[in-house]
Short mmCIF file of N, CA and C in Angstrom, two decimals:
data_model
loop_
_atom_site.label_atom_id
_atom_site.label_comp_id
_atom_site.label_asym_id
_atom_site.label_seq_id
_atom_site.Cartn_x
_atom_site.Cartn_y
_atom_site.Cartn_z
N UNK A 1 43.55 44.43 18.14
CA UNK A 1 43.73 44.42 19.59
C UNK A 1 45.10 44.12 19.96
N UNK A 2 45.62 44.77 20.96
CA UNK A 2 47.02 44.51 21.40
C UNK A 2 46.94 43.59 22.58
N UNK A 3 48.08 43.04 22.95
CA UNK A 3 48.18 42.14 24.04
C UNK A 3 47.93 42.82 25.40
N UNK A 4 48.16 44.14 25.46
CA UNK A 4 47.90 44.84 26.72
C UNK A 4 46.41 44.98 26.97
N UNK A 5 45.62 44.98 25.98
CA UNK A 5 44.16 45.18 26.15
C UNK A 5 43.57 43.83 26.68
N UNK A 6 44.09 42.74 26.30
CA UNK A 6 43.46 41.44 26.76
C UNK A 6 44.18 40.90 27.93
N UNK A 7 45.20 41.51 28.45
CA UNK A 7 45.91 41.09 29.64
C UNK A 7 47.19 40.34 29.24
N UNK A 8 48.04 40.04 30.19
CA UNK A 8 49.31 39.36 29.90
C UNK A 8 49.04 37.95 29.36
N UNK A 9 49.86 37.55 28.42
CA UNK A 9 49.82 36.21 27.89
C UNK A 9 50.85 35.34 28.53
N UNK A 10 50.40 34.19 29.06
CA UNK A 10 51.34 33.31 29.80
C UNK A 10 52.21 32.55 28.84
N UNK A 11 53.40 32.40 29.26
CA UNK A 11 54.34 31.52 28.39
C UNK A 11 53.91 30.08 28.46
N UNK A 12 53.93 29.39 27.30
CA UNK A 12 53.44 28.03 27.29
C UNK A 12 54.27 27.16 28.18
N UNK A 13 53.59 26.29 28.95
CA UNK A 13 54.23 25.30 29.76
C UNK A 13 54.72 25.89 31.12
N UNK A 14 54.45 27.15 31.42
CA UNK A 14 55.06 27.68 32.67
C UNK A 14 54.01 28.05 33.70
N UNK A 15 52.73 28.27 33.35
CA UNK A 15 51.74 28.52 34.30
C UNK A 15 50.42 28.12 33.72
N UNK A 16 49.36 28.20 34.55
CA UNK A 16 48.04 27.81 34.14
C UNK A 16 47.76 26.36 34.26
N UNK A 17 46.69 25.91 33.71
CA UNK A 17 46.24 24.48 33.96
C UNK A 17 47.27 23.43 33.37
N UNK A 18 47.92 23.80 32.28
CA UNK A 18 48.90 22.90 31.69
C UNK A 18 50.07 22.72 32.63
N UNK A 19 50.53 23.72 33.22
CA UNK A 19 51.66 23.66 34.19
C UNK A 19 51.28 22.82 35.36
N UNK A 20 50.08 23.02 35.83
CA UNK A 20 49.66 22.20 36.99
C UNK A 20 49.52 20.74 36.63
N UNK A 21 49.09 20.43 35.45
CA UNK A 21 49.02 19.01 34.99
C UNK A 21 50.33 18.44 34.81
N UNK A 22 51.32 19.19 34.27
CA UNK A 22 52.69 18.73 34.09
C UNK A 22 53.36 18.46 35.47
N UNK A 23 53.06 19.39 36.43
CA UNK A 23 53.65 19.21 37.76
C UNK A 23 53.10 17.94 38.44
N UNK A 24 51.83 17.67 38.23
CA UNK A 24 51.21 16.50 38.81
C UNK A 24 51.72 15.23 38.22
N UNK A 25 52.00 15.26 36.90
CA UNK A 25 52.57 14.07 36.17
C UNK A 25 54.00 13.84 36.72
N UNK A 26 54.76 14.86 36.91
CA UNK A 26 56.15 14.72 37.40
C UNK A 26 56.11 14.22 38.86
N UNK A 27 55.15 14.70 39.68
CA UNK A 27 55.04 14.26 41.05
C UNK A 27 54.70 12.71 41.11
N UNK A 28 53.80 12.26 40.25
CA UNK A 28 53.48 10.86 40.27
C UNK A 28 54.65 10.02 39.82
N UNK A 29 55.39 10.50 38.86
CA UNK A 29 56.52 9.80 38.33
C UNK A 29 57.56 9.66 39.42
N UNK A 30 57.82 10.79 40.06
CA UNK A 30 58.85 10.82 41.16
C UNK A 30 58.44 9.92 42.33
N UNK A 31 57.14 9.93 42.68
CA UNK A 31 56.67 9.11 43.78
C UNK A 31 56.83 7.61 43.41
N UNK A 32 56.48 7.26 42.19
CA UNK A 32 56.58 5.88 41.74
C UNK A 32 58.06 5.40 41.74
N UNK A 33 58.91 6.26 41.18
CA UNK A 33 60.32 5.85 41.06
C UNK A 33 60.95 5.78 42.43
N UNK A 34 60.60 6.69 43.31
CA UNK A 34 61.24 6.66 44.67
C UNK A 34 60.81 5.39 45.44
N UNK A 35 59.54 4.93 45.20
CA UNK A 35 59.07 3.77 45.86
C UNK A 35 59.66 2.48 45.29
N UNK A 36 59.84 2.42 44.00
CA UNK A 36 60.21 1.22 43.29
C UNK A 36 61.74 1.08 43.02
N UNK A 37 62.51 2.18 43.19
CA UNK A 37 63.90 2.13 42.86
C UNK A 37 64.69 1.04 43.54
N UNK A 38 64.56 0.83 44.84
CA UNK A 38 65.33 -0.26 45.47
C UNK A 38 65.03 -1.63 44.81
N UNK A 39 63.78 -1.96 44.51
CA UNK A 39 63.44 -3.20 43.90
C UNK A 39 64.03 -3.30 42.47
N UNK A 40 63.92 -2.18 41.70
CA UNK A 40 64.52 -2.24 40.33
C UNK A 40 66.01 -2.42 40.40
N UNK A 41 66.68 -1.78 41.29
CA UNK A 41 68.10 -1.89 41.43
C UNK A 41 68.49 -3.32 41.85
N UNK A 42 67.70 -3.94 42.74
CA UNK A 42 68.01 -5.27 43.13
C UNK A 42 67.89 -6.21 41.98
N UNK A 43 66.81 -6.09 41.18
CA UNK A 43 66.62 -6.96 40.02
C UNK A 43 67.75 -6.76 39.03
N UNK A 44 68.10 -5.52 38.71
CA UNK A 44 69.16 -5.21 37.76
C UNK A 44 70.53 -5.72 38.32
N UNK A 45 70.68 -5.54 39.60
CA UNK A 45 71.98 -6.07 40.17
C UNK A 45 72.14 -7.58 40.03
N UNK A 46 71.07 -8.29 40.10
CA UNK A 46 71.15 -9.73 39.95
C UNK A 46 71.26 -10.10 38.48
N UNK A 47 70.75 -9.27 37.52
CA UNK A 47 70.85 -9.58 36.12
C UNK A 47 72.24 -9.26 35.57
N UNK A 48 72.80 -8.16 36.04
CA UNK A 48 74.05 -7.69 35.43
C UNK A 48 75.28 -8.25 36.20
N UNK A 49 76.44 -8.20 35.54
CA UNK A 49 77.63 -8.81 36.13
C UNK A 49 78.36 -7.86 37.06
N UNK A 50 77.96 -6.63 37.14
CA UNK A 50 78.52 -5.71 38.10
C UNK A 50 77.56 -4.63 38.50
N UNK A 51 77.67 -3.99 39.63
CA UNK A 51 76.73 -2.96 40.07
C UNK A 51 76.71 -1.75 39.22
N UNK A 52 77.81 -1.44 38.56
CA UNK A 52 77.85 -0.18 37.74
C UNK A 52 77.00 -0.42 36.46
N UNK A 53 77.05 -1.57 35.92
CA UNK A 53 76.16 -1.87 34.71
C UNK A 53 74.74 -1.95 35.17
N UNK A 54 74.50 -2.47 36.36
CA UNK A 54 73.14 -2.57 36.89
C UNK A 54 72.57 -1.17 36.97
N UNK A 55 73.37 -0.27 37.49
CA UNK A 55 72.91 1.17 37.64
C UNK A 55 72.63 1.75 36.24
N UNK A 56 73.48 1.42 35.27
CA UNK A 56 73.24 1.90 33.89
C UNK A 56 71.90 1.41 33.32
N UNK A 57 71.62 0.15 33.56
CA UNK A 57 70.39 -0.47 33.10
C UNK A 57 69.21 0.22 33.73
N UNK A 58 69.26 0.40 35.05
CA UNK A 58 68.15 1.04 35.74
C UNK A 58 68.00 2.50 35.28
N UNK A 59 69.09 3.19 35.03
CA UNK A 59 68.98 4.57 34.56
C UNK A 59 68.39 4.64 33.16
N UNK A 60 68.72 3.72 32.30
CA UNK A 60 68.16 3.74 30.94
C UNK A 60 66.70 3.41 31.04
N UNK A 61 66.34 2.52 31.94
CA UNK A 61 64.86 2.15 32.16
C UNK A 61 64.11 3.31 32.64
N UNK A 62 64.64 4.01 33.61
CA UNK A 62 63.94 5.14 34.21
C UNK A 62 63.81 6.33 33.24
N UNK A 63 64.84 6.48 32.36
CA UNK A 63 64.77 7.56 31.34
C UNK A 63 63.63 7.19 30.34
N UNK A 64 63.57 5.96 29.88
CA UNK A 64 62.50 5.55 28.98
C UNK A 64 61.16 5.65 29.66
N UNK A 65 61.11 5.29 30.95
CA UNK A 65 59.87 5.42 31.66
C UNK A 65 59.38 6.87 31.76
N UNK A 66 60.25 7.77 31.98
CA UNK A 66 59.88 9.17 32.06
C UNK A 66 59.32 9.63 30.72
N UNK A 67 60.01 9.28 29.61
CA UNK A 67 59.51 9.64 28.32
C UNK A 67 58.15 9.08 28.02
N UNK A 68 57.88 7.87 28.45
CA UNK A 68 56.62 7.17 28.18
C UNK A 68 55.71 7.12 29.44
N UNK A 69 55.85 8.08 30.35
CA UNK A 69 55.16 8.01 31.63
C UNK A 69 53.64 8.03 31.45
N UNK A 70 53.10 8.80 30.61
CA UNK A 70 51.65 8.85 30.36
C UNK A 70 51.12 7.47 29.94
N UNK A 71 51.82 6.82 29.09
CA UNK A 71 51.43 5.46 28.57
C UNK A 71 51.60 4.50 29.74
N UNK A 72 52.62 4.61 30.53
CA UNK A 72 52.92 3.72 31.59
C UNK A 72 51.81 3.78 32.69
N UNK A 73 51.36 4.98 32.97
CA UNK A 73 50.32 5.24 33.95
C UNK A 73 48.99 4.62 33.45
N UNK A 74 48.77 4.54 32.23
CA UNK A 74 47.56 3.96 31.71
C UNK A 74 47.58 2.38 31.64
N UNK A 75 48.76 1.81 31.89
CA UNK A 75 48.89 0.37 31.88
C UNK A 75 48.03 -0.24 33.05
N UNK A 76 47.50 -1.42 32.87
CA UNK A 76 46.76 -2.10 33.90
C UNK A 76 47.61 -2.52 35.05
N UNK A 77 48.88 -2.89 34.75
CA UNK A 77 49.84 -3.29 35.76
C UNK A 77 51.16 -2.55 35.51
N UNK A 78 51.30 -1.44 36.21
CA UNK A 78 52.46 -0.60 35.96
C UNK A 78 53.79 -1.26 36.28
N UNK A 79 53.75 -2.10 37.37
CA UNK A 79 55.00 -2.77 37.75
C UNK A 79 55.38 -3.74 36.67
N UNK A 80 54.46 -4.47 36.08
CA UNK A 80 54.81 -5.37 34.99
C UNK A 80 55.33 -4.60 33.80
N UNK A 81 54.70 -3.46 33.49
CA UNK A 81 55.12 -2.58 32.38
C UNK A 81 56.65 -2.20 32.59
N UNK A 82 56.93 -1.78 33.85
CA UNK A 82 58.31 -1.34 34.14
C UNK A 82 59.25 -2.49 34.13
N UNK A 83 58.84 -3.66 34.65
CA UNK A 83 59.71 -4.80 34.60
C UNK A 83 60.06 -5.18 33.11
N UNK A 84 59.03 -5.11 32.26
CA UNK A 84 59.26 -5.38 30.89
C UNK A 84 60.31 -4.38 30.27
N UNK A 85 60.22 -3.10 30.65
CA UNK A 85 61.20 -2.14 30.18
C UNK A 85 62.55 -2.47 30.72
N UNK A 86 62.64 -2.88 31.96
CA UNK A 86 63.96 -3.18 32.57
C UNK A 86 64.57 -4.42 31.87
N UNK A 87 63.77 -5.44 31.64
CA UNK A 87 64.34 -6.64 30.97
C UNK A 87 64.77 -6.27 29.57
N UNK A 88 63.97 -5.51 28.83
CA UNK A 88 64.38 -5.16 27.48
C UNK A 88 65.65 -4.29 27.44
N UNK A 89 65.77 -3.40 28.38
CA UNK A 89 66.98 -2.59 28.48
C UNK A 89 68.16 -3.51 28.76
N UNK A 90 67.98 -4.45 29.70
CA UNK A 90 69.08 -5.37 30.01
C UNK A 90 69.46 -6.22 28.83
N UNK A 91 68.47 -6.83 28.17
CA UNK A 91 68.80 -7.71 27.05
C UNK A 91 69.35 -6.96 25.89
N UNK A 92 68.90 -5.69 25.67
CA UNK A 92 69.44 -4.86 24.58
C UNK A 92 70.86 -4.53 24.90
N UNK A 93 71.20 -4.21 26.16
CA UNK A 93 72.56 -3.86 26.56
C UNK A 93 73.46 -5.11 26.43
N UNK A 94 72.95 -6.29 26.61
CA UNK A 94 73.72 -7.48 26.49
C UNK A 94 74.21 -7.71 25.02
N UNK A 95 73.47 -7.18 24.12
CA UNK A 95 73.82 -7.36 22.67
C UNK A 95 74.96 -6.47 22.23
N UNK A 96 75.27 -5.46 23.00
CA UNK A 96 76.28 -4.48 22.64
C UNK A 96 77.62 -5.03 23.00
N UNK A 97 78.65 -4.70 22.25
CA UNK A 97 80.04 -5.18 22.40
C UNK A 97 80.62 -4.75 23.77
N UNK A 98 80.30 -3.54 24.17
CA UNK A 98 80.94 -3.09 25.45
C UNK A 98 80.37 -3.77 26.65
N UNK A 99 79.30 -4.50 26.50
CA UNK A 99 78.71 -5.19 27.61
C UNK A 99 79.66 -6.36 28.06
N UNK A 100 80.62 -6.75 27.29
CA UNK A 100 81.54 -7.78 27.65
C UNK A 100 82.78 -7.22 28.36
N UNK A 101 82.89 -5.95 28.41
CA UNK A 101 83.99 -5.28 29.13
C UNK A 101 83.74 -5.39 30.60
N UNK A 102 84.75 -5.91 31.34
CA UNK A 102 84.66 -6.10 32.80
C UNK A 102 85.49 -5.00 33.56
N UNK A 103 84.90 -4.38 34.48
CA UNK A 103 85.58 -3.50 35.30
C UNK A 103 85.87 -4.20 36.65
N UNK A 104 87.00 -3.91 37.27
CA UNK A 104 87.30 -4.58 38.52
C UNK A 104 87.12 -3.55 39.69
N UNK A 105 87.20 -4.01 40.87
CA UNK A 105 87.14 -3.14 42.01
C UNK A 105 85.68 -2.81 42.36
N UNK A 106 84.77 -3.70 42.24
CA UNK A 106 83.34 -3.40 42.54
C UNK A 106 83.19 -3.14 44.02
N UNK A 107 82.27 -2.28 44.41
CA UNK A 107 82.05 -1.98 45.85
C UNK A 107 81.48 -3.23 46.51
N UNK A 108 81.67 -3.30 47.87
CA UNK A 108 81.11 -4.45 48.63
C UNK A 108 79.58 -4.50 48.56
N UNK A 109 78.97 -3.40 48.65
CA UNK A 109 77.49 -3.34 48.59
C UNK A 109 77.13 -2.22 47.53
N UNK A 110 76.05 -2.48 46.80
CA UNK A 110 75.63 -1.46 45.87
C UNK A 110 74.96 -0.37 46.66
N UNK A 111 75.32 0.90 46.47
CA UNK A 111 74.67 1.98 47.20
C UNK A 111 73.20 2.00 46.91
N UNK A 112 72.40 2.26 47.95
CA UNK A 112 70.98 2.27 47.81
C UNK A 112 70.28 0.99 47.67
N UNK A 113 71.09 -0.11 47.79
CA UNK A 113 70.49 -1.50 47.70
C UNK A 113 70.47 -1.99 49.12
N UNK A 114 69.44 -1.99 49.85
CA UNK A 114 69.38 -2.45 51.23
C UNK A 114 69.51 -3.93 51.19
N UNK A 115 70.20 -4.54 52.15
CA UNK A 115 70.25 -6.03 52.14
C UNK A 115 68.90 -6.59 52.43
N UNK A 116 68.59 -7.72 51.88
CA UNK A 116 67.33 -8.35 52.11
C UNK A 116 67.11 -8.76 53.53
N UNK A 117 66.02 -8.41 54.09
CA UNK A 117 65.70 -8.71 55.48
C UNK A 117 65.60 -10.19 55.66
N UNK A 118 66.40 -10.72 56.64
CA UNK A 118 66.42 -12.09 56.97
C UNK A 118 66.97 -12.98 55.85
N UNK A 119 67.67 -12.35 54.90
CA UNK A 119 68.22 -13.10 53.77
C UNK A 119 69.53 -13.80 54.16
N UNK A 120 70.17 -14.44 53.20
CA UNK A 120 71.39 -15.13 53.47
C UNK A 120 72.52 -14.15 53.81
N UNK A 121 73.57 -14.71 54.40
CA UNK A 121 74.74 -13.90 54.73
C UNK A 121 75.42 -13.39 53.49
N UNK A 122 76.37 -12.46 53.69
CA UNK A 122 77.07 -11.84 52.63
C UNK A 122 77.79 -12.83 51.76
N UNK A 123 78.42 -13.78 52.37
CA UNK A 123 79.19 -14.76 51.65
C UNK A 123 78.28 -15.57 50.71
N UNK A 124 77.14 -15.99 51.19
CA UNK A 124 76.19 -16.81 50.36
C UNK A 124 75.66 -15.96 49.23
N UNK A 125 75.32 -14.72 49.53
CA UNK A 125 74.85 -13.80 48.48
C UNK A 125 75.89 -13.59 47.40
N UNK A 126 77.13 -13.46 47.79
CA UNK A 126 78.23 -13.29 46.83
C UNK A 126 78.37 -14.54 45.96
N UNK A 127 78.38 -15.70 46.56
CA UNK A 127 78.49 -16.96 45.81
C UNK A 127 77.38 -17.12 44.81
N UNK A 128 76.15 -16.88 45.24
CA UNK A 128 74.94 -17.04 44.39
C UNK A 128 75.06 -15.95 43.28
N UNK A 129 75.40 -14.71 43.57
CA UNK A 129 75.45 -13.67 42.58
C UNK A 129 76.56 -14.06 41.50
N UNK A 130 77.69 -14.53 42.00
CA UNK A 130 78.74 -14.92 41.04
C UNK A 130 78.28 -16.05 40.11
N UNK A 131 77.62 -17.05 40.71
CA UNK A 131 77.16 -18.18 39.91
C UNK A 131 76.05 -17.69 38.91
N UNK A 132 75.16 -16.84 39.36
CA UNK A 132 74.12 -16.30 38.55
C UNK A 132 74.73 -15.51 37.35
N UNK A 133 75.78 -14.79 37.61
CA UNK A 133 76.40 -13.90 36.58
C UNK A 133 77.04 -14.77 35.46
N UNK A 134 77.27 -16.05 35.75
CA UNK A 134 77.90 -16.94 34.74
C UNK A 134 76.85 -17.65 33.84
N UNK A 135 75.59 -17.38 34.11
CA UNK A 135 74.50 -18.03 33.29
C UNK A 135 74.15 -17.07 32.18
N UNK A 136 73.86 -17.62 30.99
CA UNK A 136 73.42 -16.72 29.90
C UNK A 136 72.34 -15.72 30.20
N UNK A 137 72.37 -14.59 29.60
CA UNK A 137 71.52 -13.49 29.99
C UNK A 137 70.03 -13.82 29.92
N UNK A 138 69.56 -14.49 29.00
CA UNK A 138 68.14 -14.80 28.89
C UNK A 138 67.71 -15.74 29.97
N UNK A 139 68.56 -16.76 30.32
CA UNK A 139 68.20 -17.66 31.40
C UNK A 139 68.26 -16.95 32.75
N UNK A 140 69.22 -16.04 32.83
CA UNK A 140 69.35 -15.25 34.05
C UNK A 140 68.09 -14.38 34.30
N UNK A 141 67.63 -13.77 33.18
CA UNK A 141 66.40 -12.91 33.28
C UNK A 141 65.23 -13.76 33.74
N UNK A 142 65.11 -15.00 33.18
CA UNK A 142 63.97 -15.79 33.55
C UNK A 142 64.11 -16.19 35.01
N UNK A 143 65.27 -16.62 35.45
CA UNK A 143 65.43 -17.03 36.87
C UNK A 143 65.15 -15.87 37.81
N UNK A 144 65.65 -14.64 37.52
CA UNK A 144 65.38 -13.54 38.40
C UNK A 144 63.86 -13.25 38.45
N UNK A 145 63.23 -13.21 37.27
CA UNK A 145 61.83 -12.85 37.32
C UNK A 145 60.95 -14.00 38.03
N UNK A 146 61.33 -15.24 37.75
CA UNK A 146 60.59 -16.31 38.36
C UNK A 146 60.81 -16.48 39.86
N UNK A 147 62.06 -16.45 40.29
CA UNK A 147 62.35 -16.78 41.64
C UNK A 147 62.67 -15.62 42.54
N UNK A 148 63.18 -14.50 42.04
CA UNK A 148 63.40 -13.29 42.86
C UNK A 148 62.10 -12.48 42.93
N UNK A 149 61.52 -12.27 41.78
CA UNK A 149 60.24 -11.44 41.69
C UNK A 149 59.10 -12.30 41.97
N UNK A 150 59.22 -13.65 41.99
CA UNK A 150 58.12 -14.57 42.27
C UNK A 150 56.91 -14.35 41.32
N UNK A 151 57.24 -14.22 40.04
CA UNK A 151 56.22 -14.00 39.00
C UNK A 151 55.83 -15.37 38.40
N UNK A 152 54.59 -15.52 38.05
CA UNK A 152 54.09 -16.73 37.35
C UNK A 152 54.69 -16.89 35.97
N UNK A 153 54.69 -18.09 35.44
CA UNK A 153 55.25 -18.33 34.09
C UNK A 153 54.61 -17.42 33.06
N UNK A 154 53.29 -17.32 33.11
CA UNK A 154 52.60 -16.49 32.05
C UNK A 154 53.04 -15.09 32.08
N UNK A 155 53.23 -14.52 33.26
CA UNK A 155 53.66 -13.10 33.40
C UNK A 155 55.10 -12.95 32.90
N UNK A 156 55.95 -13.85 33.21
CA UNK A 156 57.34 -13.78 32.72
C UNK A 156 57.36 -13.84 31.19
N UNK A 157 56.51 -14.73 30.66
CA UNK A 157 56.46 -14.85 29.20
C UNK A 157 55.99 -13.48 28.58
N UNK A 158 55.07 -12.83 29.23
CA UNK A 158 54.58 -11.53 28.73
C UNK A 158 55.65 -10.47 28.80
N UNK A 159 56.42 -10.46 29.87
CA UNK A 159 57.47 -9.47 30.09
C UNK A 159 58.56 -9.65 29.03
N UNK A 160 58.97 -10.88 28.83
CA UNK A 160 60.09 -11.23 27.92
C UNK A 160 59.64 -11.33 26.46
N UNK A 161 58.33 -11.38 26.21
CA UNK A 161 57.82 -11.46 24.90
C UNK A 161 58.12 -12.80 24.23
N UNK A 162 57.91 -13.89 25.02
CA UNK A 162 58.10 -15.25 24.50
C UNK A 162 57.02 -16.14 24.98
N UNK A 163 57.04 -17.40 24.56
CA UNK A 163 55.97 -18.32 24.95
C UNK A 163 56.22 -18.84 26.40
N UNK A 164 55.16 -19.36 26.96
CA UNK A 164 55.27 -19.96 28.35
C UNK A 164 56.23 -21.17 28.25
N UNK A 165 56.21 -21.92 27.19
CA UNK A 165 57.14 -23.07 27.04
C UNK A 165 58.54 -22.66 27.04
N UNK A 166 58.86 -21.55 26.44
CA UNK A 166 60.20 -20.96 26.35
C UNK A 166 60.69 -20.63 27.80
N UNK A 167 59.74 -19.98 28.59
CA UNK A 167 60.06 -19.62 29.98
C UNK A 167 60.37 -20.87 30.72
N UNK A 168 59.57 -21.88 30.63
CA UNK A 168 59.76 -23.14 31.36
C UNK A 168 61.10 -23.80 31.03
N UNK A 169 61.40 -23.86 29.67
CA UNK A 169 62.62 -24.49 29.31
C UNK A 169 63.86 -23.69 29.69
N UNK A 170 63.78 -22.36 29.56
CA UNK A 170 64.88 -21.47 30.04
C UNK A 170 65.08 -21.52 31.55
N UNK A 171 63.95 -21.63 32.27
CA UNK A 171 64.05 -21.72 33.68
C UNK A 171 64.70 -23.06 34.08
N UNK A 172 64.30 -24.16 33.45
CA UNK A 172 64.90 -25.50 33.77
C UNK A 172 66.37 -25.50 33.43
N UNK A 173 66.72 -25.02 32.26
CA UNK A 173 68.16 -25.00 31.81
C UNK A 173 68.95 -24.04 32.71
N UNK A 174 68.36 -22.93 33.06
CA UNK A 174 69.05 -22.00 33.97
C UNK A 174 69.29 -22.64 35.38
N UNK A 175 68.31 -23.35 35.89
CA UNK A 175 68.51 -23.96 37.21
C UNK A 175 69.61 -25.06 37.12
N UNK A 176 69.64 -25.79 36.01
CA UNK A 176 70.65 -26.87 35.88
C UNK A 176 72.04 -26.16 35.88
N UNK A 177 72.21 -25.04 35.12
CA UNK A 177 73.46 -24.32 35.09
C UNK A 177 73.82 -23.72 36.44
N UNK A 178 72.82 -23.12 37.09
CA UNK A 178 73.04 -22.51 38.38
C UNK A 178 73.50 -23.60 39.37
N UNK A 179 72.83 -24.72 39.38
CA UNK A 179 73.21 -25.80 40.33
C UNK A 179 74.68 -26.27 40.03
N UNK A 180 74.96 -26.39 38.73
CA UNK A 180 76.35 -26.78 38.33
C UNK A 180 77.35 -25.77 38.85
N UNK A 181 77.07 -24.50 38.69
CA UNK A 181 77.99 -23.42 39.16
C UNK A 181 78.11 -23.47 40.69
N UNK A 182 77.08 -23.80 41.36
CA UNK A 182 77.11 -23.85 42.78
C UNK A 182 77.63 -25.16 43.32
N UNK A 183 77.77 -26.21 42.45
CA UNK A 183 78.22 -27.53 42.85
C UNK A 183 77.16 -28.23 43.65
N UNK A 184 75.89 -27.95 43.33
CA UNK A 184 74.72 -28.59 43.98
C UNK A 184 74.17 -29.68 43.05
N UNK A 185 73.87 -30.86 43.63
CA UNK A 185 73.29 -31.94 42.87
C UNK A 185 71.87 -31.64 42.57
N UNK A 186 71.38 -31.96 41.39
CA UNK A 186 69.98 -31.78 41.06
C UNK A 186 69.13 -32.63 41.98
N UNK A 187 67.81 -32.33 42.18
CA UNK A 187 66.96 -33.20 42.99
C UNK A 187 66.95 -34.57 42.42
N UNK A 188 66.79 -35.56 43.30
CA UNK A 188 66.85 -36.94 42.84
C UNK A 188 65.82 -37.33 41.81
N UNK A 189 64.73 -36.61 41.75
CA UNK A 189 63.67 -36.92 40.77
C UNK A 189 63.97 -36.41 39.37
N UNK A 190 65.02 -35.70 39.20
CA UNK A 190 65.39 -35.12 37.92
C UNK A 190 66.82 -35.45 37.50
N UNK A 191 66.98 -36.00 36.30
CA UNK A 191 68.29 -36.29 35.81
C UNK A 191 68.84 -35.24 34.88
N UNK A 192 68.03 -34.95 33.87
CA UNK A 192 68.40 -33.86 32.93
C UNK A 192 67.12 -33.12 32.68
N UNK A 193 67.31 -31.98 31.96
CA UNK A 193 66.12 -31.11 31.71
C UNK A 193 65.04 -31.91 30.96
N UNK A 194 63.89 -31.95 31.59
CA UNK A 194 62.77 -32.61 30.92
C UNK A 194 62.70 -34.15 31.04
N UNK A 195 63.66 -34.78 31.63
CA UNK A 195 63.67 -36.20 31.81
C UNK A 195 63.63 -36.52 33.37
N UNK A 196 62.69 -37.41 33.69
CA UNK A 196 62.53 -37.81 35.08
C UNK A 196 63.19 -39.21 35.31
N UNK A 197 63.64 -39.41 36.44
CA UNK A 197 64.18 -40.82 36.77
C UNK A 197 62.98 -41.71 36.87
N UNK A 198 63.19 -42.95 36.49
CA UNK A 198 62.12 -43.93 36.51
C UNK A 198 62.14 -44.58 37.90
#
């Protein structure tokens, strides 16, 4: 039998039910990324020391998300899945030698990053961002997830792949360092990490 007797044969991946399914997968990916991109960029911007590296981390995360989109869609909490990817991309990037290279001349505002509604003024944001950038990467990741994303300790531990105790200690140490960077005294009930005043 020749191909002309059975009708035209469709090229794989270009038409038919498979093409419709692939188009639907791409549409859901695009819709998710479009909705979550500002939040992902804000998290990355706080984690990284400059907006260009933040964009690189977000781009690497979105590339991995696209490759693993079917698995991500099956996750019970897709936002947690993506936050985990973002944190791992950030921490992996921190291990590379070029991560210590600093570029100067950063823009005043990161494009596509809308200012937080009712948030602090530009000067306060800049001071906090600078202080946060001077904290070690792992502690910075914990602080951003705990206090920017408002995630519970157990969820942060799951995202970072560590114990809840590690999240608590990294959070406490990170807050001490952040307060020191900002020149803020710790609350009167706390003297050092883990020790309370009598």
